[in-house]
Amino acid sequence: MTLPDGWVMVIGLEVHCELKTATKLFCGCPNMFGDEPNTNICPTCLGLPGSLPVLNENAVELAMRIGAALNCDILASTFHRKNYFYPDMPKDYQVSQYDEPINLNGRLDLPDGFRVGVTRAHIEEDTGKSTHVGGDGRIHGATHSLVDYNRSGVPLVEIVSEPDMRTADQARAYVTELRAILVATGASDGRMEEGSMRVDANISVRRSETDEFGTRCEIKNVNSIRSLGRAIEYEAARQVGLIEAGDRVIQQTRHWNEQQGRTITGRVKEDADDYRYFLEPDLVPLDPSPEWIASVRSELAVLPATRREAVAAATGADASATAVATVVDLELDQLVLGAVAAGADGRIALARASNEVAADAEGGRGLDVAAFTAVIAMESASEITATQAKTVLGELLADGGGDPEAIAAKHGFEAMDGSVLDSVVDKVIAANPNEWQRYKDGDAKVTGFFVGQVMKATGGKADGKAVTAALVARTKA
Amino acid sequence: MSESPTTAIDIAAAVRDGRVTAAEVVETHLAAIDAREAELHACNAVLADEARAAAGRGDAARAAGATLGPLAGVPVALKDNMCTRGIPTTCSSKILEGWRPPYDATVVTKLQEAGAIVIAKTNLDEFAMGSSTENSAFGPTKNPHDVTKVPGGSSGGSAVAVAAGFAPISLGSDTGGSIRQPAALCGVVGLKPTYGTVSRYGLIAFASSLDQIGPFGATIADAAATYNVIAGHDPRDSTSYAGAMATIGAAELAGDVSGMRVGIISELVGAEGIADDVKRRFTEAADALSAAGAKVEETSVPACVYGLSAYYLIAPAEASSNLARYDGVRYGLRIEADNITDMYTQTRTAGFGPEVKRRIMLGTYALSAGYYDAYYGKALKVRSLIARDFAAAYEKFDVLLSPTAPTTAFGFGAKTDNPLAMYLSDVCTIPSNLCGDPAISVPFGTGDDGLPVGVQVLAPALGEPALFRAAAALEGSAP
Amino acid sequence: MAKRLTREEVAHVALLARLEVTDDELDMFTGQLADILEHANDVEALDVSGVEAMAHPMQLRNVFRTDVIVPALDRDEVLSQAPSAEDRRFRVPRILGEAP
């Protein structure tokens, strides 16, 4: 779905990610997903009278890593209280960074080079979780709700982008890339399905001849990258429809309904937007030393974009190629780079890593570089065929290692002598004169038939490319 | 034995030496409570069973040869806004009725480790909001010197507990004078320590940037001994001071003020509403320090007069947020309703008294969109000015001096219809809270009505040694 | 001098604070709060331009705890204090809207 001609969509994203700390932001309760309800709770994260918060140093470290990875200025910052009543928030205020966030003025470059501005990335605490009883588990129509405070106080960083994106694809690419960065830096596990990464999208539309932004709506409850694209396209089209029908867009929060494939208006609260922010008097300012900031920046993991460039340079592929992204995402890039450094063919190494090895990424990350290099070397030297190489790799992964040459020998894989192949090809042609005539007449579809027949006759030992070459040579004879 | 010891220091020494048992000490004080509690209503709960059990443990430990702490066997009364594990902690509010905290406040742990025995939870103005203890949901506390008069507040129950001999020492909390003002009205010593020297962990918050726990005692030495026990860094309180803190010892308690520079805050002595008899006692106190060798002069702290205005915006603003959590979901009162918003509203409407509602609304207004800059924002700047003027005064003086409260104890109902008049009784005590500085109220004679008058000594942050030196001198020369 | 607080403003503030006030209370609170705010207006004469806001007396920075797990509270003890609990959770009446 695209917008009608003459319309532009404007997208800004707010991504909340839970930090991968052992404990919560302000207390020593475990930061753990999926535990028994209300077992990771203490006076502080339950908001009991008299309790006080103390900031988790590691949460600050991880927030600074995010800032460093997004090229932000890392600054002295403060915490505020955002006041509103809601049952999943035990103090009825959320501690968050407001006008002095820790990270400001960053950017994120998409794989295709498009640059998205990052306004800020600030620290705040997560809320508890409500389960709605009755009404199909949804908030509307429920008879009552049940609250679990295990998640209350889990450290979050909210990453706010500039409204720089113009297509749903860019939004998807931004979230994909951001997720990869969060995982690479160790700041978050980026699991959207578990809610450890949550995306809200601010969307507006405008006519292409103006520069003025339209009224925006905020879309919440988007639970996957795929849904994000659908929600954005639906919402932008809805807004264009409204304007073209002579209506106007009302600024509001809307919720994405995955089943219905549309956004639904949220309830407008009478006292919305009066959060009475003020400095949290139970906490003191956060002012990381220049040495701390410098060490976070210098010890930052190599980011996905840099790793993709390294893989592209080593294999001759384009840095934005899917195969390159796959090996980096699955952390198989060291395997590929190691093999190339050891002399393996980069193109084949990338192909095998992004397909056969990627199918068992966990095994692949443990795969011995020398063994992988040996397989690629055998294939590129035509000592074994591509099909055979896949078989050898499969066994290496399944067994957690082994000697590639021994595996090849065990299966009887060996380079087929050219004269043996010639005689098999001749026999197959002789046995199938009609098909051969069609092949000679240029019917490309019968190529597969001949390759298959030769494979059958050789027990799969023939190299498909060599068979094709032999067939072509015979049409010219 | 000849005569039972009455001060905390004497009791602890006698218990350590075996001249008296903790059990005997507890019984003596429970008898004192029995004799007058029905009349005074200082306590929300008398913990007779718990105190007897604790005394038994302490005596057994001594018999087993354990080293006893500095407050061994000393009964202590706690303002009922400090969390005590498994023991109801109410803030004198219906909204917390029945709540039993699952943890102890840091001060409670420290007192118990020092051998003290918690004997009662004391009455207060609901959530410490008030200056007379009339705002308690459980009824007012009465002044033991004249039961037709208020004890002051908000820590009225703790002041009365010491004044009436229910316990030799007690703890209160002081947000705008809530320890010093009732100490003055009840004729006992009351200390608000430097902000951050005593942990707030487990103190139910009123206004976080102003709240400070401190001791009441019949003597300066008992207040000092209690301060020594409860002060100290607490990693569970981010605003806890982490540097070195002075221990108050014999040197300070000797009260030698020769050469000490003492400034009389002219704006507070001359403040509207300071009664003549209070002024006369104050002048005698200043003269006494002078006679003891201190260099006493009048000085000006100009921004001081704006303390009340800044305070009555800042404290309610913080309170409006601190008291949001009383919503009927996790603990305390709930009024059932059809939906959560109605449940919140009905619970809070039924659970909070009028003064708490007034301050919540005032603070909500001061922080709300469109008014923040004019009220809360401006108040924070005025707070800066006040701190700046006090800092300038402390370049010339070691301590400052003022009356503690404008009048002696007033009658019940005298100020309840006019909140502003009630607030004005905090005019002398508020500035120390805004600055975070320590201040102490020392009894100094009586007014024309025969009721106690207090004199306040103020010092810069961490200036407790000078503060106690001057306070001890005043105690020694009090009429 | 700022304009005097109105009844409507007090009613709005009560709503924000989740408090219900009767008409009589609204009159009383409006008068009392207006008096207090008027008294506070004595600071209007003060020149605070260039003065830093002082939100806190404590000049500390960077107070942290290490990322080490501390034993949690016992769920049964905590839920026994709840006005209403069900299925290991705190039970609340139906919620009217999504979180802001």
CSV table of N, CA and C in Angstrom, one decimal, chain A residues 392-466:
chain,number,residue,atom,x,y,z
A,392,VAL,N,28.5,-31.8,3.8
A,392,VAL,CA,29.6,-31.9,4.7
A,392,VAL,C,29.3,-30.8,5.8
A,393,LEU,N,28.9,-29.6,5.5
A,393,LEU,CA,28.6,-28.6,6.5
A,393,LEU,C,27.6,-29.0,7.4
A,394,GLY,N,26.5,-29.7,6.9
A,394,GLY,CA,25.4,-30.1,7.7
A,394,GLY,C,25.9,-31.1,8.8
A,395,GLU,N,26.8,-32.0,8.4
A,395,GLU,CA,27.3,-33.0,9.4
A,395,GLU,C,28.2,-32.3,10.4
A,396,LEU,N,29.0,-31.3,9.9
A,396,LEU,CA,29.9,-30.6,10.9
A,396,LEU,C,29.1,-29.9,11.9
A,397,LEU,N,28.0,-29.3,11.5
A,397,LEU,CA,27.1,-28.5,12.4
A,397,LEU,C,26.4,-29.5,13.4
A,398,ALA,N,25.9,-30.6,12.8
A,398,ALA,CA,25.1,-31.6,13.6
A,398,ALA,C,26.0,-32.2,14.6
A,399,ASP,N,27.3,-32.5,14.3
A,399,ASP,CA,28.2,-33.2,15.2
A,399,ASP,C,29.0,-32.2,16.1
A,400,GLY,N,28.8,-31.0,15.8
A,400,GLY,CA,29.6,-30.0,16.6
A,400,GLY,C,31.1,-30.0,16.2
A,401,GLY,N,31.4,-30.4,15.0
A,401,GLY,CA,32.8,-30.4,14.6
A,401,GLY,C,33.2,-31.6,13.8
A,402,GLY,N,34.4,-31.7,13.4
A,402,GLY,CA,34.8,-32.9,12.6
A,402,GLY,C,35.8,-32.5,11.6
A,403,ASP,N,36.3,-33.5,10.8
A,403,ASP,CA,37.3,-33.3,9.8
A,403,ASP,C,36.6,-33.3,8.5
A,404,PRO,N,36.5,-32.2,7.8
A,404,PRO,CA,35.7,-32.1,6.5
A,404,PRO,C,36.2,-33.1,5.5
A,405,GLU,N,37.5,-33.3,5.4
A,405,GLU,CA,38.0,-34.2,4.3
A,405,GLU,C,37.6,-35.7,4.7
A,406,ALA,N,37.6,-36.0,5.9
A,406,ALA,CA,37.2,-37.3,6.3
A,406,ALA,C,35.7,-37.5,6.1
A,407,ILE,N,34.9,-36.5,6.3
A,407,ILE,CA,33.4,-36.6,6.1
A,407,ILE,C,33.2,-36.8,4.6
A,408,ALA,N,33.9,-36.0,3.7
A,408,ALA,CA,33.8,-36.1,2.3
A,408,ALA,C,34.2,-37.5,1.8
A,409,ALA,N,35.3,-38.0,2.4
A,409,ALA,CA,35.8,-39.3,2.0
A,409,ALA,C,34.8,-40.4,2.4
A,410,LYS,N,34.2,-40.3,3.6
A,410,LYS,CA,33.3,-41.3,4.1
A,410,LYS,C,32.1,-41.4,3.1
A,411,HIS,N,31.6,-40.2,2.6
A,411,HIS,CA,30.5,-40.3,1.6
A,411,HIS,C,31.0,-40.6,0.2
A,412,GLY,N,32.3,-40.8,0.0
A,412,GLY,CA,32.8,-41.1,-1.3
A,412,GLY,C,32.8,-39.8,-2.2
A,413,PHE,N,32.7,-38.6,-1.6
A,413,PHE,CA,32.7,-37.4,-2.4
A,413,PHE,C,34.1,-37.2,-2.9
A,414,GLU,N,34.3,-37.1,-4.2
A,414,GLU,CA,35.6,-36.7,-4.7
A,414,GLU,C,35.3,-36.1,-6.1
A,415,ALA,N,36.3,-35.4,-6.5
A,415,ALA,CA,36.2,-34.7,-7.8
A,415,ALA,C,36.0,-35.7,-8.9
A,416,MET,N,35.0,-35.5,-9.7
A,416,MET,CA,34.7,-36.5,-10.8
A,416,MET,C,35.6,-36.2,-12.0
A,417,ASP,N,36.3,-37.2,-12.4
A,417,ASP,CA,37.1,-37.0,-13.6
A,417,ASP,C,36.3,-36.6,-14.8
A,418,GLY,N,36.9,-35.6,-15.5
A,418,GLY,CA,36.1,-35.0,-16.6
A,418,GLY,C,35.7,-36.1,-17.7
A,419,SER,N,36.5,-37.1,-17.9
A,419,SER,CA,36.2,-38.1,-19.0
A,419,SER,C,35.0,-39.0,-18.5
A,420,VAL,N,35.0,-39.2,-17.2
A,420,VAL,CA,33.9,-40.0,-16.6
A,420,VAL,C,32.6,-39.3,-16.8
A,421,LEU,N,32.6,-38.0,-16.5
A,421,LEU,CA,31.4,-37.2,-16.7
A,421,LEU,C,31.0,-37.1,-18.1
A,422,ASP,N,31.9,-37.0,-19.0
A,422,ASP,CA,31.6,-36.9,-20.5
A,422,ASP,C,30.9,-38.2,-20.9
A,423,SER,N,31.4,-39.3,-20.4
A,423,SER,CA,30.7,-40.5,-20.9
A,423,SER,C,29.3,-40.7,-20.4
A,424,VAL,N,29.1,-40.3,-19.1
A,424,VAL,CA,27.8,-40.3,-18.5
A,424,VAL,C,26.8,-39.4,-19.3
A,425,VAL,N,27.3,-38.2,-19.6
A,425,VAL,CA,26.5,-37.2,-20.3
A,425,VAL,C,26.1,-37.8,-21.7
A,426,ASP,N,27.1,-38.4,-22.4
A,426,ASP,CA,26.8,-38.9,-23.7
A,426,ASP,C,25.7,-40.0,-23.6
A,427,LYS,N,25.8,-40.9,-22.6
A,427,LYS,CA,24.8,-42.0,-22.4
A,427,LYS,C,23.4,-41.4,-22.2
A,428,VAL,N,23.4,-40.4,-21.3
A,428,VAL,CA,22.0,-39.8,-21.0
A,428,VAL,C,21.4,-39.1,-22.3
A,429,ILE,N,22.2,-38.4,-23.1
A,429,ILE,CA,21.7,-37.8,-24.3
A,429,ILE,C,21.2,-38.9,-25.2
A,430,ALA,N,22.0,-40.0,-25.3
A,430,ALA,CA,21.6,-41.0,-26.2
A,430,ALA,C,20.3,-41.7,-25.8
A,431,ALA,N,20.1,-41.8,-24.5
A,431,ALA,CA,18.9,-42.4,-24.0
A,431,ALA,C,17.6,-41.5,-24.1
A,432,ASN,N,17.8,-40.2,-24.3
A,432,ASN,CA,16.7,-39.3,-24.3
A,432,ASN,C,16.7,-38.4,-25.6
A,433,PRO,N,16.6,-38.9,-26.8
A,433,PRO,CA,16.8,-38.1,-28.0
A,433,PRO,C,15.7,-37.0,-28.1
A,434,ASN,N,14.5,-37.3,-27.7
A,434,ASN,CA,13.5,-36.2,-27.9
A,434,ASN,C,13.8,-35.0,-27.1
A,435,GLU,N,14.2,-35.2,-25.8
A,435,GLU,CA,14.5,-34.1,-24.9
A,435,GLU,C,15.7,-33.4,-25.4
A,436,TRP,N,16.7,-34.2,-25.9
A,436,TRP,CA,17.9,-33.5,-26.4
A,436,TRP,C,17.6,-32.6,-27.6
A,437,GLN,N,16.6,-33.0,-28.4
A,437,GLN,CA,16.2,-32.2,-29.6
A,437,GLN,C,15.7,-30.8,-29.0
A,438,ARG,N,14.8,-31.0,-28.0
A,438,ARG,CA,14.2,-29.8,-27.5
A,438,ARG,C,15.2,-28.9,-26.9
A,439,TYR,N,16.2,-29.5,-26.2
A,439,TYR,CA,17.3,-28.7,-25.6
A,439,TYR,C,18.0,-27.9,-26.7
A,440,LYS,N,18.3,-28.6,-27.8
A,440,LYS,CA,19.1,-28.0,-28.8
A,440,LYS,C,18.3,-26.9,-29.5
A,441,ASP,N,16.9,-27.0,-29.5
A,441,ASP,CA,16.0,-26.0,-30.0
A,441,ASP,C,15.9,-24.8,-29.1
A,442,GLY,N,16.6,-24.9,-27.9
A,442,GLY,CA,16.6,-23.7,-27.0
A,442,GLY,C,15.6,-23.8,-25.9
A,443,ASP,N,15.0,-24.9,-25.6
A,443,ASP,CA,14.1,-25.0,-24.5
A,443,ASP,C,14.9,-25.2,-23.2
A,444,ALA,N,15.1,-24.1,-22.5
A,444,ALA,CA,15.9,-24.1,-21.3
A,444,ALA,C,15.4,-25.0,-20.2
A,445,LYS,N,14.0,-25.2,-20.3
A,445,LYS,CA,13.4,-26.0,-19.2
A,445,LYS,C,13.9,-27.4,-19.1
A,446,VAL,N,14.4,-28.0,-20.1
A,446,VAL,CA,14.9,-29.3,-20.1
A,446,VAL,C,16.3,-29.5,-19.5
A,447,THR,N,17.0,-28.3,-19.2
A,447,THR,CA,18.3,-28.3,-18.6
A,447,THR,C,18.2,-29.1,-17.3
A,448,GLY,N,17.2,-28.8,-16.5
A,448,GLY,CA,17.1,-29.4,-15.2
A,448,GLY,C,16.9,-30.9,-15.4
A,449,PHE,N,16.2,-31.3,-16.4
A,449,PHE,CA,15.9,-32.7,-16.6
A,449,PHE,C,17.3,-33.5,-16.8
A,450,PHE,N,18.1,-32.9,-17.7
A,450,PHE,CA,19.4,-33.5,-18.0
A,450,PHE,C,20.3,-33.6,-16.8
A,451,VAL,N,20.4,-32.4,-16.0
A,451,VAL,CA,21.2,-32.4,-14.8
A,451,VAL,C,20.7,-33.5,-13.8
A,452,GLY,N,19.5,-33.6,-13.7
A,452,GLY,CA,18.9,-34.6,-12.8
A,452,GLY,C,19.3,-36.0,-13.2
A,453,GLN,N,19.2,-36.3,-14.5
A,453,GLN,CA,19.5,-37.6,-15.0
A,453,GLN,C,21.0,-37.9,-14.7
A,454,VAL,N,21.8,-36.9,-15.0
A,454,VAL,CA,23.3,-37.2,-14.8
A,454,VAL,C,23.5,-37.4,-13.3
A,455,MET,N,22.9,-36.6,-12.4
A,455,MET,CA,23.1,-36.7,-11.0
A,455,MET,C,22.7,-38.1,-10.6
A,456,LYS,N,21.5,-38.6,-11.1
A,456,LYS,CA,21.0,-39.9,-10.8
A,456,LYS,C,22.0,-41.0,-11.2
A,457,ALA,N,22.6,-40.8,-12.4
A,457,ALA,CA,23.5,-41.8,-12.9
A,457,ALA,C,24.8,-41.8,-12.1
A,458,THR,N,25.2,-40.7,-11.5
A,458,THR,CA,26.5,-40.6,-10.8
A,458,THR,C,26.3,-40.7,-9.3
A,459,GLY,N,25.1,-40.9,-8.9
A,459,GLY,CA,24.9,-41.0,-7.4
A,459,GLY,C,25.1,-39.6,-6.8
A,460,GLY,N,24.8,-38.5,-7.5
A,460,GLY,CA,24.9,-37.2,-6.9
A,460,GLY,C,26.3,-36.6,-6.9
A,461,LYS,N,27.2,-37.3,-7.4
A,461,LYS,CA,28.6,-36.8,-7.3
A,461,LYS,C,29.0,-35.8,-8.3
A,462,ALA,N,28.2,-35.7,-9.4
A,462,ALA,CA,28.5,-34.7,-10.4
A,462,ALA,C,28.3,-33.3,-9.9
A,463,ASP,N,29.1,-32.4,-10.5
A,463,ASP,CA,28.9,-31.0,-10.2
A,463,ASP,C,27.9,-30.4,-11.2
A,464,GLY,N,26.8,-29.8,-10.7
A,464,GLY,CA,25.8,-29.3,-11.6
A,464,GLY,C,26.3,-28.3,-12.6
A,465,LYS,N,27.2,-27.5,-12.2
A,465,LYS,CA,27.7,-26.5,-13.2
A,465,LYS,C,28.5,-27.2,-14.3
A,466,ALA,N,29.3,-28.2,-13.9
A,466,ALA,CA,30.1,-28.9,-14.9
A,466,ALA,C,29.1,-29.7,-15.9
